[in-house]
């Protein structure tokens, strides 16, 4: 398992560094891998934001190994804001096998420069959920429309499947890794 992770990371870093300018000599790229698992909340957002900031001058690519059922919209948006402002490329890798990038994780994967999934992983079900209980139909519509607009802009920015991104929000659609790669939701498995 460790050997296959090393090979995957080498391929990701090599692929990113060949498109980045200026690129270090082949084989000299540095990557940092950050494991992010669990609910996206202020604590995980603060941790990841700190890691993104620290990595700016230390590595050539940041790889986020992601496994999340989702989390809070505000925390997700803080993370994505830092990802989009990052000078270095960020890769999201939904892993290990059995992991998921659900709800807020779907948005984070779409915000990454590149997104990959391990076999037997899933992405999607990104419909907003009101954790406070009761709410009006208008409030629910507003949250859904806001989320759909945000994820479709991320999809356009990263050249990924816009229609499926919107379906993940409006219809709570989910995909396994193979289908996600075939449908250009992620860059590969």
GROMACS .gro file of C-alpha atoms in nm:
model
  189
    1UNK     CA    1   0.000   0.000   0.000
    2UNK     CA    2   0.277   0.246   0.094
    3UNK     CA    3   0.460   0.171  -0.230
    4UNK     CA    4   0.149   0.232  -0.442
    5UNK     CA    5   0.091   0.564  -0.258
    6UNK     CA    6   0.448   0.668  -0.337
    7UNK     CA    7   0.402   0.586  -0.704
    8UNK     CA    8   0.072   0.776  -0.720
    9UNK     CA    9   0.223   1.080  -0.549
   10UNK     CA   10   0.524   1.074  -0.782
   11UNK     CA   11   0.296   1.065  -1.085
   12UNK     CA   12   0.080   1.348  -0.953
   13UNK     CA   13   0.376   1.568  -0.868
   14UNK     CA   14   0.546   1.491  -1.199
   15UNK     CA   15   0.230   1.573  -1.394
   16UNK     CA   16   0.174   1.899  -1.211
   17UNK     CA   17   0.533   2.012  -1.230
   18UNK     CA   18   0.546   1.962  -1.605
   19UNK     CA   19   0.260   2.213  -1.641
   20UNK     CA   20   0.378   2.461  -1.377
   21UNK     CA   21   0.622   2.740  -1.458
   22UNK     CA   22   0.900   2.759  -1.370
   23UNK     CA   23   0.941   2.387  -1.316
   24UNK     CA   24   1.226   2.241  -1.114
   25UNK     CA   25   1.447   1.984  -1.278
   26UNK     CA   26   1.276   1.648  -1.323
   27UNK     CA   27   1.274   1.444  -1.003
   28UNK     CA   28   1.332   1.749  -0.782
   29UNK     CA   29   0.970   1.838  -0.704
   30UNK     CA   30   0.857   1.849  -0.344
   31UNK     CA   31   0.509   1.754  -0.227
   32UNK     CA   32   0.329   1.772   0.103
   33UNK     CA   33   0.047   1.529   0.175
   34UNK     CA   34  -0.219   1.637   0.421
   35UNK     CA   35  -0.473   1.384   0.545
   36UNK     CA   36  -0.814   1.540   0.602
   37UNK     CA   37  -1.080   1.307   0.733
   38UNK     CA   38  -1.401   1.363   0.921
   39UNK     CA   39  -1.645   1.649   0.928
   40UNK     CA   40  -1.553   1.983   0.774
   41UNK     CA   41  -1.591   2.224   1.065
   42UNK     CA   42  -1.403   2.531   1.195
   43UNK     CA   43  -1.130   2.313   1.348
   44UNK     CA   44  -1.057   2.115   1.030
   45UNK     CA   45  -1.087   2.432   0.821
   46UNK     CA   46  -0.835   2.613   1.041
   47UNK     CA   47  -0.598   2.316   1.026
   48UNK     CA   48  -0.615   2.292   0.647
   49UNK     CA   49  -0.590   2.668   0.598
   50UNK     CA   50  -0.276   2.669   0.812
   51UNK     CA   51  -0.129   2.382   0.610
   52UNK     CA   52  -0.203   2.561   0.281
   53UNK     CA   53  -0.038   2.879   0.407
   54UNK     CA   54   0.269   2.697   0.539
   55UNK     CA   55   0.314   2.499   0.219
   56UNK     CA   56   0.335   2.805  -0.008
   57UNK     CA   57   0.711   2.847   0.028
   58UNK     CA   58   0.805   2.492   0.125
   59UNK     CA   59   0.677   2.262  -0.150
   60UNK     CA   60   0.585   2.255  -0.517
   61UNK     CA   61   0.248   2.083  -0.481
   62UNK     CA   62   0.005   2.017  -0.197
   63UNK     CA   63  -0.192   1.691  -0.198
   64UNK     CA   64  -0.499   1.665   0.023
   65UNK     CA   65  -0.596   1.306   0.097
   66UNK     CA   66  -0.969   1.354   0.160
   67UNK     CA   67  -1.231   1.140   0.332
   68UNK     CA   68  -1.532   1.337   0.452
   69UNK     CA   69  -1.909   1.304   0.486
   70UNK     CA   70  -1.927   1.684   0.447
   71UNK     CA   71  -1.969   1.964   0.693
   72UNK     CA   72  -2.040   2.328   0.741
   73UNK     CA   73  -2.077   2.560   0.442
   74UNK     CA   74  -1.884   2.845   0.603
   75UNK     CA   75  -1.589   2.620   0.689
   76UNK     CA   76  -1.589   2.472   0.339
   77UNK     CA   77  -1.588   2.819   0.182
   78UNK     CA   78  -1.292   2.929   0.397
   79UNK     CA   79  -1.096   2.624   0.278
   80UNK     CA   80  -1.190   2.682  -0.086
   81UNK     CA   81  -1.101   3.051  -0.065
   82UNK     CA   82  -0.750   2.958   0.044
   83UNK     CA   83  -0.726   2.686  -0.220
   84UNK     CA   84  -0.820   2.929  -0.496
   85UNK     CA   85  -0.574   3.190  -0.367
   86UNK     CA   86  -0.288   2.940  -0.340
   87UNK     CA   87   0.018   3.004  -0.557
   88UNK     CA   88   0.098   2.635  -0.565
   89UNK     CA   89  -0.115   2.366  -0.727
   90UNK     CA   90  -0.343   2.168  -0.499
   91UNK     CA   91  -0.448   1.810  -0.571
   92UNK     CA   92  -0.736   1.640  -0.392
   93UNK     CA   93  -0.708   1.265  -0.369
   94UNK     CA   94  -1.021   1.093  -0.235
   95UNK     CA   95  -0.864   0.806  -0.044
   96UNK     CA   96  -0.813   0.547   0.096
   97UNK     CA   97  -1.041   0.285  -0.058
   98UNK     CA   98  -1.385   0.319   0.096
   99UNK     CA   99  -1.345   0.696   0.144
  100UNK     CA  100  -1.585   0.960   0.020
  101UNK     CA  101  -1.591   1.324  -0.074
  102UNK     CA  102  -1.954   1.391   0.008
  103UNK     CA  103  -2.130   1.724   0.038
  104UNK     CA  104  -1.862   1.984   0.132
  105UNK     CA  105  -1.599   1.734   0.016
  106UNK     CA  106  -1.745   1.748  -0.335
  107UNK     CA  107  -1.695   2.124  -0.343
  108UNK     CA  108  -1.339   2.090  -0.212
  109UNK     CA  109  -1.259   1.830  -0.480
  110UNK     CA  110  -1.402   2.057  -0.750
  111UNK     CA  111  -1.192   2.351  -0.621
  112UNK     CA  112  -0.865   2.156  -0.654
  113UNK     CA  113  -0.640   2.207  -0.956
  114UNK     CA  114  -0.658   1.830  -1.006
  115UNK     CA  115  -0.881   1.571  -0.837
  116UNK     CA  116  -0.826   1.196  -0.824
  117UNK     CA  117  -1.007   0.913  -0.650
  118UNK     CA  118  -0.884   0.581  -0.519
  119UNK     CA  119  -1.075   0.273  -0.630
  120UNK     CA  120  -1.397   0.204  -0.436
  121UNK     CA  121  -1.450   0.567  -0.334
  122UNK     CA  122  -1.740   0.802  -0.400
  123UNK     CA  123  -1.817   1.170  -0.452
  124UNK     CA  124  -2.138   1.372  -0.444
  125UNK     CA  125  -2.459   1.419  -0.247
  126UNK     CA  126  -2.380   1.789  -0.211
  127UNK     CA  127  -2.729   1.925  -0.141
  128UNK     CA  128  -2.741   2.182   0.138
  129UNK     CA  129  -2.887   2.055   0.465
  130UNK     CA  130  -3.038   2.278   0.730
  131UNK     CA  131  -2.882   2.153   1.052
  132UNK     CA  132  -3.093   2.391   1.257
  133UNK     CA  133  -3.417   2.208   1.189
  134UNK     CA  134  -3.713   2.400   1.054
  135UNK     CA  135  -3.678   2.647   0.775
  136UNK     CA  136  -3.890   2.804   0.505
  137UNK     CA  137  -3.916   2.682   0.148
  138UNK     CA  138  -3.768   3.013   0.036
  139UNK     CA  139  -3.466   2.969   0.262
  140UNK     CA  140  -3.413   2.616   0.130
  141UNK     CA  141  -3.436   2.741  -0.231
  142UNK     CA  142  -3.187   3.018  -0.161
  143UNK     CA  143  -2.934   2.779  -0.008
  144UNK     CA  144  -2.971   2.532  -0.296
  145UNK     CA  145  -2.942   2.799  -0.567
  146UNK     CA  146  -2.639   2.954  -0.395
  147UNK     CA  147  -2.464   2.617  -0.366
  148UNK     CA  148  -2.547   2.524  -0.728
  149UNK     CA  149  -2.407   2.855  -0.856
  150UNK     CA  150  -2.089   2.812  -0.653
  151UNK     CA  151  -2.012   2.455  -0.759
  152UNK     CA  152  -2.085   2.522  -1.127
  153UNK     CA  153  -1.840   2.813  -1.121
  154UNK     CA  154  -1.578   2.585  -0.965
  155UNK     CA  155  -1.650   2.327  -1.236
  156UNK     CA  156  -1.604   2.586  -1.511
  157UNK     CA  157  -1.285   2.717  -1.351
  158UNK     CA  158  -1.130   2.369  -1.335
  159UNK     CA  159  -1.270   2.238  -1.666
  160UNK     CA  160  -1.482   1.966  -1.508
  161UNK     CA  161  -1.836   1.840  -1.561
  162UNK     CA  162  -2.064   2.137  -1.491
  163UNK     CA  163  -2.397   1.955  -1.530
  164UNK     CA  164  -2.306   1.677  -1.290
  165UNK     CA  165  -2.179   1.933  -1.037
  166UNK     CA  166  -2.519   2.102  -1.044
  167UNK     CA  167  -2.694   1.763  -1.015
  168UNK     CA  168  -2.483   1.682  -0.709
  169UNK     CA  169  -2.637   1.987  -0.542
  170UNK     CA  170  -2.991   1.991  -0.681
  171UNK     CA  171  -3.051   1.614  -0.699
  172UNK     CA  172  -2.803   1.486  -0.437
  173UNK     CA  173  -2.636   1.279  -0.711
  174UNK     CA  174  -2.338   1.062  -0.621
  175UNK     CA  175  -2.085   0.869  -0.827
  176UNK     CA  176  -1.827   0.600  -0.771
  177UNK     CA  177  -1.468   0.661  -0.876
  178UNK     CA  178  -1.488   0.488  -1.215
  179UNK     CA  179  -1.797   0.680  -1.327
  180UNK     CA  180  -1.660   1.005  -1.185
  181UNK     CA  181  -1.345   0.972  -1.396
  182UNK     CA  182  -1.540   0.874  -1.709
  183UNK     CA  183  -1.774   1.172  -1.665
  184UNK     CA  184  -1.492   1.426  -1.609
  185UNK     CA  185  -1.595   1.491  -1.250
  186UNK     CA  186  -1.239   1.405  -1.145
  187UNK     CA  187  -0.918   1.373  -1.344
  188UNK     CA  188  -0.871   1.003  -1.285
  189UNK     CA  189  -0.865   0.698  -1.061
   0.00000   0.00000   0.00000
